[in-house]
Amino acid sequence: MRIIGHRGAPGYAPENTLESFELAIRQGVPVIELDVHQCASGELVVIHDERVDRTTNGKGLVAEMTLDELKNLDAGNGNQVPTLEEVLEAVDRRVKINIEIKGRKVAQPLAEMLSKFMFEKEWNPNYFYVSSFDHRQLKQFHSLLPRVRIGVLYEIFPFNYQKLAREMNAFSINFSVDFCEKDLIAGIHKNGLEAWVYTVNEPKIFEKLKAMGVDAVFTNYPDRFLKSN
Ligand code: G3P
Ligand code: MG
C-alpha cells in the first residue's frame, strides 16, 4: 500500500509548506499531496482553505490577495505560502505529486503549468496525479491534458460513482476512510480503478485498510506507516 504525505507531513510541520513536503520526502513517501487555489494576481498557490485565516497569520480570501500579499504572510514556522511552481521545482521529481484542485478556475492554469513541465522540461506525466471534488474542473483539466492521471474525489458516494469515474477515464477513486468497506474496494478494482483513502493516521485503521486491498492512503504522519509497510 502506498503512503501519501497529505499536505506534506503536517503532523510535524506546517501543512502545505516546503518544510512539510521536504519532511515527508525525507520520511520516505513515494507521493505528496497538496491543495491548489488561484490568487488575485493569477499564480497558482498551495494552500488548503479558501481563506488564509486558519493556516497563516493573515486574514482574507486567497482569491482576493495578490502573490505579494500572500508572500508577506507566515504560514507557520516562518514558512511562506508556496506557489505550485515553487513546489514542483523544489521536489524536482524526487517523488510524485497529487495536485488537488481546490479553488475555482484552477483547471486551465494548472493544465498550462503542467504542460510547461511536461513539454518544455520533459517531465514524465506520471509524476503528476490531479484530483478534485469539483468534477467539472476535473473533466476540463482532463480534456486539456489527458496524459495526466486523474483521481475522482468523493465526499459522499453518488449512486453512479463508478460510471462517472469511468466516463472521466479516471485512474483512481479517492474518498474518506469513513466510507471504506471491503465490497466498495472490490467494486472499484473490478472497474479497473485504484482506491485511495484519506485521512489515515491510526496504525490499527491502516492495517484494516491494507487487508481490504486499499491501494494508497493519505496520512499526516507518514513515518508511522513507512516502517511497517
Ligand atoms: O485528496 C485527499 C484529501 O486531501 C481531500 O480532502 O480536505 O484534506 O483536501 P482535504
Ligand atoms: Mg487535499
PDB file of C-alpha atoms and ligand atoms in Angstrom:
ATOM      1  CA  MET A   1       0.000   0.000   0.000  1.00  0.00           C
ATOM      2  CA  ARG A   2       1.378   3.399  -0.959  1.00  0.00           C
ATOM      3  CA  ILE A   3       1.754   6.125   1.654  1.00  0.00           C
ATOM      4  CA  ILE A   4       0.887   9.660   0.560  1.00  0.00           C
ATOM      5  CA  GLY A   5       2.048  12.672   2.571  1.00  0.00           C
ATOM      6  CA  HIS A   6      -1.272  14.527   2.993  1.00  0.00           C
ATOM      7  CA  ARG A   7      -0.335  18.243   2.682  1.00  0.00           C
ATOM      8  CA  GLY A   8       3.227  17.034   3.352  1.00  0.00           C
ATOM      9  CA  ALA A   9       3.782  15.764   6.876  1.00  0.00           C
ATOM     10  CA  PRO A  10       1.516  18.171   8.808  1.00  0.00           C
ATOM     11  CA  GLY A  11       1.661  16.082  11.966  1.00  0.00           C
ATOM     12  CA  TYR A  12       5.191  17.503  12.296  1.00  0.00           C
ATOM     13  CA  ALA A  13       5.454  20.677  10.155  1.00  0.00           C
ATOM     14  CA  PRO A  14       3.007  23.337   8.920  1.00  0.00           C
ATOM     15  CA  GLU A  15       0.734  21.891   6.222  1.00  0.00           C
ATOM     16  CA  ASN A  16       1.265  22.662   2.530  1.00  0.00           C
ATOM     17  CA  THR A  17       4.665  24.321   3.083  1.00  0.00           C
ATOM     18  CA  LEU A  18       8.021  23.468   1.558  1.00  0.00           C
ATOM     19  CA  GLU A  19       9.189  22.395   5.040  1.00  0.00           C
ATOM     20  CA  SER A  20       6.307  19.944   5.281  1.00  0.00           C
ATOM     21  CA  PHE A  21       6.922  18.493   1.811  1.00  0.00           C
ATOM     22  CA  GLU A  22      10.665  18.123   2.480  1.00  0.00           C
ATOM     23  CA  LEU A  23       9.955  16.298   5.714  1.00  0.00           C
ATOM     24  CA  ALA A  24       7.511  13.899   4.025  1.00  0.00           C
ATOM     25  CA  ILE A  25      10.112  13.174   1.344  1.00  0.00           C
ATOM     26  CA  ARG A  26      12.794  12.606   3.991  1.00  0.00           C
ATOM     27  CA  GLN A  27      10.454  10.220   5.789  1.00  0.00           C
ATOM     28  CA  GLY A  28      10.288   8.240   2.558  1.00  0.00           C
ATOM     29  CA  VAL A  29       6.890   8.838   0.932  1.00  0.00           C
ATOM     30  CA  PRO A  30       6.567   7.998  -2.773  1.00  0.00           C
ATOM     31  CA  VAL A  31       3.852  10.665  -3.233  1.00  0.00           C
ATOM     32  CA  ILE A  32       2.940  14.004  -1.632  1.00  0.00           C
ATOM     33  CA  GLU A  33      -0.495  15.606  -1.811  1.00  0.00           C
ATOM     34  CA  LEU A  34      -1.170  19.349  -1.912  1.00  0.00           C
ATOM     35  CA  ASP A  35      -4.104  21.722  -2.446  1.00  0.00           C
ATOM     36  CA  VAL A  36      -4.211  24.487  -5.046  1.00  0.00           C
ATOM     37  CA  HIS A  37      -6.017  27.829  -5.398  1.00  0.00           C
ATOM     38  CA  GLN A  38      -5.507  30.715  -7.805  1.00  0.00           C
ATOM     39  CA  CYS A  39      -4.685  34.069  -6.194  1.00  0.00           C
ATOM     40  CA  ALA A  40      -5.738  37.542  -7.390  1.00  0.00           C
ATOM     41  CA  SER A  41      -2.558  38.146  -9.406  1.00  0.00           C
ATOM     42  CA  GLY A  42      -3.101  34.835 -11.273  1.00  0.00           C
ATOM     43  CA  GLU A  43      -0.494  32.490  -9.762  1.00  0.00           C
ATOM     44  CA  LEU A  44      -1.418  29.032  -8.502  1.00  0.00           C
ATOM     45  CA  VAL A  45      -0.705  28.829  -4.794  1.00  0.00           C
ATOM     46  CA  VAL A  46      -0.533  25.880  -2.432  1.00  0.00           C
ATOM     47  CA  ILE A  47      -2.968  26.298   0.441  1.00  0.00           C
ATOM     48  CA  HIS A  48      -5.956  24.267   1.615  1.00  0.00           C
ATOM     49  CA  ASP A  49      -8.700  26.712   2.607  1.00  0.00           C
ATOM     50  CA  GLU A  50     -10.236  29.455   0.501  1.00  0.00           C
ATOM     51  CA  ARG A  51      -9.239  31.855   3.296  1.00  0.00           C
ATOM     52  CA  VAL A  52      -5.742  32.335   4.719  1.00  0.00           C
ATOM     53  CA  ASP A  53      -7.015  32.655   8.297  1.00  0.00           C
ATOM     54  CA  ARG A  54      -6.508  29.112   9.649  1.00  0.00           C
ATOM     55  CA  THR A  55      -3.042  28.382   8.271  1.00  0.00           C
ATOM     56  CA  THR A  56      -1.359  31.809   8.270  1.00  0.00           C
ATOM     57  CA  ASN A  57      -1.132  34.924  10.450  1.00  0.00           C
ATOM     58  CA  GLY A  58      -3.295  36.868   7.970  1.00  0.00           C
ATOM     59  CA  LYS A  59      -6.958  37.261   7.178  1.00  0.00           C
ATOM     60  CA  GLY A  60      -8.837  37.210   3.892  1.00  0.00           C
ATOM     61  CA  LEU A  61      -9.699  35.258   0.783  1.00  0.00           C
ATOM     62  CA  VAL A  62      -6.847  33.771  -1.267  1.00  0.00           C
ATOM     63  CA  ALA A  63      -8.698  34.702  -4.467  1.00  0.00           C
ATOM     64  CA  GLU A  64      -8.685  38.382  -3.396  1.00  0.00           C
ATOM     65  CA  MET A  65      -4.993  38.579  -2.435  1.00  0.00           C
ATOM     66  CA  THR A  66      -2.021  39.097  -4.733  1.00  0.00           C
ATOM     67  CA  LEU A  67       1.024  36.854  -4.580  1.00  0.00           C
ATOM     68  CA  ASP A  68       2.966  39.703  -2.948  1.00  0.00           C
ATOM     69  CA  GLU A  69       0.363  39.945  -0.218  1.00  0.00           C
ATOM     70  CA  LEU A  70       0.358  36.182   0.312  1.00  0.00           C
ATOM     71  CA  LYS A  71       4.155  36.078   0.413  1.00  0.00           C
ATOM     72  CA  ASN A  72       4.123  38.545   3.312  1.00  0.00           C
ATOM     73  CA  LEU A  73       2.213  36.077   5.490  1.00  0.00           C
ATOM     74  CA  ASP A  74       3.644  33.476   7.823  1.00  0.00           C
ATOM     75  CA  ALA A  75       2.288  30.019   7.003  1.00  0.00           C
ATOM     76  CA  GLY A  76       3.879  28.595  10.177  1.00  0.00           C
ATOM     77  CA  ASN A  77       7.498  28.317  11.440  1.00  0.00           C
ATOM     78  CA  GLY A  78       8.374  31.283   9.217  1.00  0.00           C
ATOM     79  CA  ASN A  79       7.355  29.467   6.024  1.00  0.00           C
ATOM     80  CA  GLN A  80       5.753  31.322   3.147  1.00  0.00           C
ATOM     81  CA  VAL A  81       2.701  30.168   1.221  1.00  0.00           C
ATOM     82  CA  PRO A  82       4.427  28.456  -1.736  1.00  0.00           C
ATOM     83  CA  THR A  83       3.388  28.707  -5.352  1.00  0.00           C
ATOM     84  CA  LEU A  84       2.738  25.433  -7.131  1.00  0.00           C
ATOM     85  CA  GLU A  85       5.687  26.166  -9.405  1.00  0.00           C
ATOM     86  CA  GLU A  86       7.999  26.570  -6.405  1.00  0.00           C
ATOM     87  CA  VAL A  87       6.894  23.212  -5.028  1.00  0.00           C
ATOM     88  CA  LEU A  88       7.348  21.453  -8.376  1.00  0.00           C
ATOM     89  CA  GLU A  89      10.837  22.935  -8.743  1.00  0.00           C
ATOM     90  CA  ALA A  90      11.791  22.058  -5.166  1.00  0.00           C
ATOM     91  CA  VAL A  91      10.502  18.480  -5.355  1.00  0.00           C
ATOM     92  CA  ASP A  92      12.027  18.071  -8.807  1.00  0.00           C
ATOM     93  CA  ARG A  93      10.751  14.520  -9.460  1.00  0.00           C
ATOM     94  CA  ARG A  94      12.108  13.016  -6.232  1.00  0.00           C
ATOM     95  CA  VAL A  95       8.522  11.885  -5.521  1.00  0.00           C
ATOM     96  CA  LYS A  96       5.210  12.056  -7.354  1.00  0.00           C
ATOM     97  CA  ILE A  97       2.761  14.841  -6.622  1.00  0.00           C
ATOM     98  CA  ASN A  98      -1.004  14.589  -6.204  1.00  0.00           C
ATOM     99  CA  ILE A  99      -2.300  18.057  -7.002  1.00  0.00           C
ATOM    100  CA  GLU A 100      -5.790  18.642  -5.643  1.00  0.00           C
ATOM    101  CA  ILE A 101      -7.776  21.364  -7.414  1.00  0.00           C
ATOM    102  CA  LYS A 102      -9.423  23.246  -4.553  1.00  0.00           C
ATOM    103  CA  GLY A 103     -10.138  26.761  -5.779  1.00  0.00           C
ATOM    104  CA  ARG A 104     -12.272  27.925  -8.672  1.00  0.00           C
ATOM    105  CA  LYS A 105     -10.898  28.311 -12.203  1.00  0.00           C
ATOM    106  CA  VAL A 106      -7.770  26.300 -11.483  1.00  0.00           C
ATOM    107  CA  ALA A 107      -8.159  23.658 -14.231  1.00  0.00           C
ATOM    108  CA  GLN A 108      -6.899  25.765 -17.132  1.00  0.00           C
ATOM    109  CA  PRO A 109      -3.881  27.437 -15.464  1.00  0.00           C
ATOM    110  CA  LEU A 110      -2.980  24.075 -13.941  1.00  0.00           C
ATOM    111  CA  ALA A 111      -3.050  22.375 -17.339  1.00  0.00           C
ATOM    112  CA  GLU A 112      -0.815  25.187 -18.668  1.00  0.00           C
ATOM    113  CA  MET A 113       1.614  24.839 -15.762  1.00  0.00           C
ATOM    114  CA  LEU A 114       1.910  21.062 -16.036  1.00  0.00           C
ATOM    115  CA  SER A 115       2.235  21.308 -19.833  1.00  0.00           C
ATOM    116  CA  LYS A 116       5.215  23.575 -19.298  1.00  0.00           C
ATOM    117  CA  PHE A 117       6.895  20.963 -17.099  1.00  0.00           C
ATOM    118  CA  MET A 118       5.972  18.093 -19.420  1.00  0.00           C
ATOM    119  CA  PHE A 119       6.771  19.638 -22.770  1.00  0.00           C
ATOM    120  CA  GLU A 120       9.462  22.240 -22.023  1.00  0.00           C
ATOM    121  CA  LYS A 121      11.257  20.467 -19.186  1.00  0.00           C
ATOM    122  CA  GLU A 122      10.385  16.973 -20.433  1.00  0.00           C
ATOM    123  CA  TRP A 123       8.995  15.702 -17.148  1.00  0.00           C
ATOM    124  CA  ASN A 124       7.151  12.416 -17.421  1.00  0.00           C
ATOM    125  CA  PRO A 125       3.366  12.937 -16.945  1.00  0.00           C
ATOM    126  CA  ASN A 126       3.440  10.071 -14.446  1.00  0.00           C
ATOM    127  CA  TYR A 127       4.998  12.411 -11.896  1.00  0.00           C
ATOM    128  CA  PHE A 128       1.579  14.017 -11.508  1.00  0.00           C
ATOM    129  CA  TYR A 129      -1.829  12.957 -10.297  1.00  0.00           C
ATOM    130  CA  VAL A 130      -4.636  15.532 -10.389  1.00  0.00           C
ATOM    131  CA  SER A 131      -7.737  15.148  -8.247  1.00  0.00           C
ATOM    132  CA  SER A 132     -10.738  17.195  -7.205  1.00  0.00           C
ATOM    133  CA  PHE A 133     -14.133  17.139  -5.541  1.00  0.00           C
ATOM    134  CA  ASP A 134     -15.092  19.571  -8.324  1.00  0.00           C
ATOM    135  CA  HIS A 135     -15.776  17.113 -11.127  1.00  0.00           C
ATOM    136  CA  ARG A 136     -16.467  19.772 -13.728  1.00  0.00           C
ATOM    137  CA  GLN A 137     -12.987  21.197 -13.297  1.00  0.00           C
ATOM    138  CA  LEU A 138     -11.515  17.714 -13.257  1.00  0.00           C
ATOM    139  CA  LYS A 139     -13.197  16.931 -16.557  1.00  0.00           C
ATOM    140  CA  GLN A 140     -11.995  20.221 -18.015  1.00  0.00           C
ATOM    141  CA  PHE A 141      -8.452  19.523 -16.859  1.00  0.00           C
ATOM    142  CA  HIS A 142      -8.569  16.023 -18.322  1.00  0.00           C
ATOM    143  CA  SER A 143      -9.731  17.283 -21.709  1.00  0.00           C
ATOM    144  CA  LEU A 144      -6.839  19.782 -21.756  1.00  0.00           C
ATOM    145  CA  LEU A 145      -4.139  17.368 -20.600  1.00  0.00           C
ATOM    146  CA  PRO A 146      -5.343  13.754 -20.951  1.00  0.00           C
ATOM    147  CA  ARG A 147      -1.913  12.240 -20.291  1.00  0.00           C
ATOM    148  CA  VAL A 148      -2.014  13.191 -16.629  1.00  0.00           C
ATOM    149  CA  ARG A 149      -3.762  10.635 -14.410  1.00  0.00           C
ATOM    150  CA  ILE A 150      -6.781  11.851 -12.521  1.00  0.00           C
ATOM    151  CA  GLY A 151      -8.450  10.831  -9.285  1.00  0.00           C
ATOM    152  CA  VAL A 152     -12.134  11.494  -8.716  1.00  0.00           C
ATOM    153  CA  LEU A 153     -12.642  12.684  -5.147  1.00  0.00           C
ATOM    154  CA  TYR A 154     -15.935  11.872  -3.475  1.00  0.00           C
ATOM    155  CA  GLU A 155     -17.133  13.400  -0.236  1.00  0.00           C
ATOM    156  CA  ILE A 156     -20.089  11.039  -0.352  1.00  0.00           C
ATOM    157  CA  PHE A 157     -20.738   8.375  -2.955  1.00  0.00           C
ATOM    158  CA  PRO A 158     -23.383   9.209  -5.548  1.00  0.00           C
ATOM    159  CA  PHE A 159     -25.412   6.314  -6.927  1.00  0.00           C
ATOM    160  CA  ASN A 160     -23.496   6.335 -10.231  1.00  0.00           C
ATOM    161  CA  TYR A 161     -19.994   6.872  -8.853  1.00  0.00           C
ATOM    162  CA  GLN A 162     -18.410   4.100 -10.948  1.00  0.00           C
ATOM    163  CA  LYS A 163     -19.968   5.284 -14.181  1.00  0.00           C
ATOM    164  CA  LEU A 164     -18.835   8.830 -13.583  1.00  0.00           C
ATOM    165  CA  ALA A 165     -15.260   7.764 -12.860  1.00  0.00           C
ATOM    166  CA  ARG A 166     -15.163   5.556 -15.952  1.00  0.00           C
ATOM    167  CA  GLU A 167     -16.578   8.304 -18.155  1.00  0.00           C
ATOM    168  CA  MET A 168     -13.880  10.614 -16.864  1.00  0.00           C
ATOM    169  CA  ASN A 169     -11.279   7.979 -17.699  1.00  0.00           C
ATOM    170  CA  ALA A 170     -10.032   8.239 -14.117  1.00  0.00           C
ATOM    171  CA  PHE A 171      -7.108   6.387 -12.634  1.00  0.00           C
ATOM    172  CA  SER A 172      -8.405   6.290  -9.070  1.00  0.00           C
ATOM    173  CA  ILE A 173     -11.349   6.992  -6.829  1.00  0.00           C
ATOM    174  CA  ASN A 174     -10.327   8.921  -3.730  1.00  0.00           C
ATOM    175  CA  PHE A 175     -12.566   9.018  -0.674  1.00  0.00           C
ATOM    176  CA  SER A 176     -12.816   9.301   3.078  1.00  0.00           C
ATOM    177  CA  VAL A 177     -11.879   6.472   5.404  1.00  0.00           C
ATOM    178  CA  ASP A 178     -15.384   6.840   6.876  1.00  0.00           C
ATOM    179  CA  PHE A 179     -16.861   5.160   3.788  1.00  0.00           C
ATOM    180  CA  CYS A 180     -14.300   2.436   3.349  1.00  0.00           C
ATOM    181  CA  GLU A 181     -15.738  -1.088   3.068  1.00  0.00           C
ATOM    182  CA  LYS A 182     -14.434  -4.276   1.534  1.00  0.00           C
ATOM    183  CA  ASP A 183     -17.175  -4.503  -1.109  1.00  0.00           C
ATOM    184  CA  LEU A 184     -16.585  -0.958  -2.178  1.00  0.00           C
ATOM    185  CA  ILE A 185     -12.871  -1.598  -2.730  1.00  0.00           C
ATOM    186  CA  ALA A 186     -13.645  -4.780  -4.666  1.00  0.00           C
ATOM    187  CA  GLY A 187     -16.109  -2.878  -6.887  1.00  0.00           C
ATOM    188  CA  ILE A 188     -13.576  -0.132  -7.562  1.00  0.00           C
ATOM    189  CA  HIS A 189     -10.936  -2.698  -8.526  1.00  0.00           C
ATOM    190  CA  LYS A 190     -13.389  -4.553 -10.737  1.00  0.00           C
ATOM    191  CA  ASN A 191     -13.741  -1.353 -12.718  1.00  0.00           C
ATOM    192  CA  GLY A 192     -10.007  -1.134 -13.204  1.00  0.00           C
ATOM    193  CA  LEU A 193      -9.575   1.781 -10.799  1.00  0.00           C
ATOM    194  CA  GLU A 194      -7.413   2.279  -7.721  1.00  0.00           C
ATOM    195  CA  ALA A 195      -8.878   3.105  -4.284  1.00  0.00           C
ATOM    196  CA  TRP A 196      -7.133   5.935  -2.432  1.00  0.00           C
ATOM    197  CA  VAL A 197      -8.301   6.718   1.099  1.00  0.00           C
ATOM    198  CA  TYR A 198      -7.919   9.831   3.299  1.00  0.00           C
ATOM    199  CA  THR A 199      -7.001  10.648   6.075  1.00  0.00           C
ATOM    200  CA  VAL A 200      -5.431   7.718   7.895  1.00  0.00           C
ATOM    201  CA  ASN A 201      -3.377   8.434  10.998  1.00  0.00           C
ATOM    202  CA  GLU A 202      -4.039   5.377  13.192  1.00  0.00           C
ATOM    203  CA  PRO A 203      -1.986   2.187  12.693  1.00  0.00           C
ATOM    204  CA  LYS A 204      -4.964  -0.049  13.582  1.00  0.00           C
ATOM    205  CA  ILE A 205      -7.100   1.509  10.854  1.00  0.00           C
ATOM    206  CA  PHE A 206      -4.196   1.336   8.445  1.00  0.00           C
ATOM    207  CA  GLU A 207      -3.940  -2.445   8.956  1.00  0.00           C
ATOM    208  CA  LYS A 208      -7.670  -2.872   8.314  1.00  0.00           C
ATOM    209  CA  LEU A 209      -7.463  -0.895   5.079  1.00  0.00           C
ATOM    210  CA  LYS A 210      -4.445  -2.850   3.985  1.00  0.00           C
ATOM    211  CA  ALA A 211      -6.378  -6.109   4.484  1.00  0.00           C
ATOM    212  CA  MET A 212      -9.238  -4.686   2.387  1.00  0.00           C
ATOM    213  CA  GLY A 213      -6.863  -4.078  -0.510  1.00  0.00           C
ATOM    214  CA  VAL A 214      -6.786  -0.262  -0.449  1.00  0.00           C
ATOM    215  CA  ASP A 215      -4.102   0.949  -2.874  1.00  0.00           C
ATOM    216  CA  ALA A 216      -2.971   4.148  -1.165  1.00  0.00           C
ATOM    217  CA  VAL A 217      -3.626   6.173   1.979  1.00  0.00           C
ATOM    218  CA  PHE A 218      -3.183   9.862   2.684  1.00  0.00           C
ATOM    219  CA  THR A 219      -1.660  10.487   6.109  1.00  0.00           C
ATOM    220  CA  ASN A 220      -0.463  13.400   8.223  1.00  0.00           C
ATOM    221  CA  TYR A 221       2.159  11.120   9.856  1.00  0.00           C
ATOM    222  CA  PRO A 222       3.974   9.284   7.048  1.00  0.00           C
ATOM    223  CA  ASP A 223       6.688   7.881   9.323  1.00  0.00           C
ATOM    224  CA  ARG A 224       4.139   5.866  11.328  1.00  0.00           C
ATOM    225  CA  PHE A 225       3.419   3.678   8.331  1.00  0.00           C
ATOM    226  CA  LEU A 226       6.522   3.683   6.218  1.00  0.00           C
ATOM    227  CA  LYS A 227       8.419   1.439   8.618  1.00  0.00           C
ATOM    228  CA  SER A 228       5.708  -1.218   8.828  1.00  0.00           C
ATOM    229  CA  ASN A 229       4.649  -1.194   5.199  1.00  0.00           C
TER     230      ASN A 229
HETATM  231  O1  G3P B   1      -7.030  14.408  -1.552  1.00  0.00           O
HETATM  232  C1  G3P B   1      -7.366  13.863  -0.334  1.00  0.00           C
HETATM  233  C2  G3P B   1      -7.737  14.903   0.683  1.00  0.00           C
HETATM  234  O2  G3P B   1      -6.740  15.886   0.691  1.00  0.00           O
HETATM  235  C3  G3P B   1      -9.072  15.532   0.429  1.00  0.00           C
HETATM  236  O3  G3P B   1      -9.519  16.331   1.459  1.00  0.00           O
HETATM  237  O4  G3P B   1      -9.869  18.454   2.643  1.00  0.00           O
HETATM  238  O5  G3P B   1      -7.783  17.174   3.033  1.00  0.00           O
HETATM  239  O6  G3P B   1      -8.142  18.348   0.869  1.00  0.00           O
HETATM  240  P1  G3P B   1      -8.780  17.634   2.021  1.00  0.00           P
HETATM  241 MG    MG B   2      -6.357  17.844  -0.189  1.00  0.00          MG
END
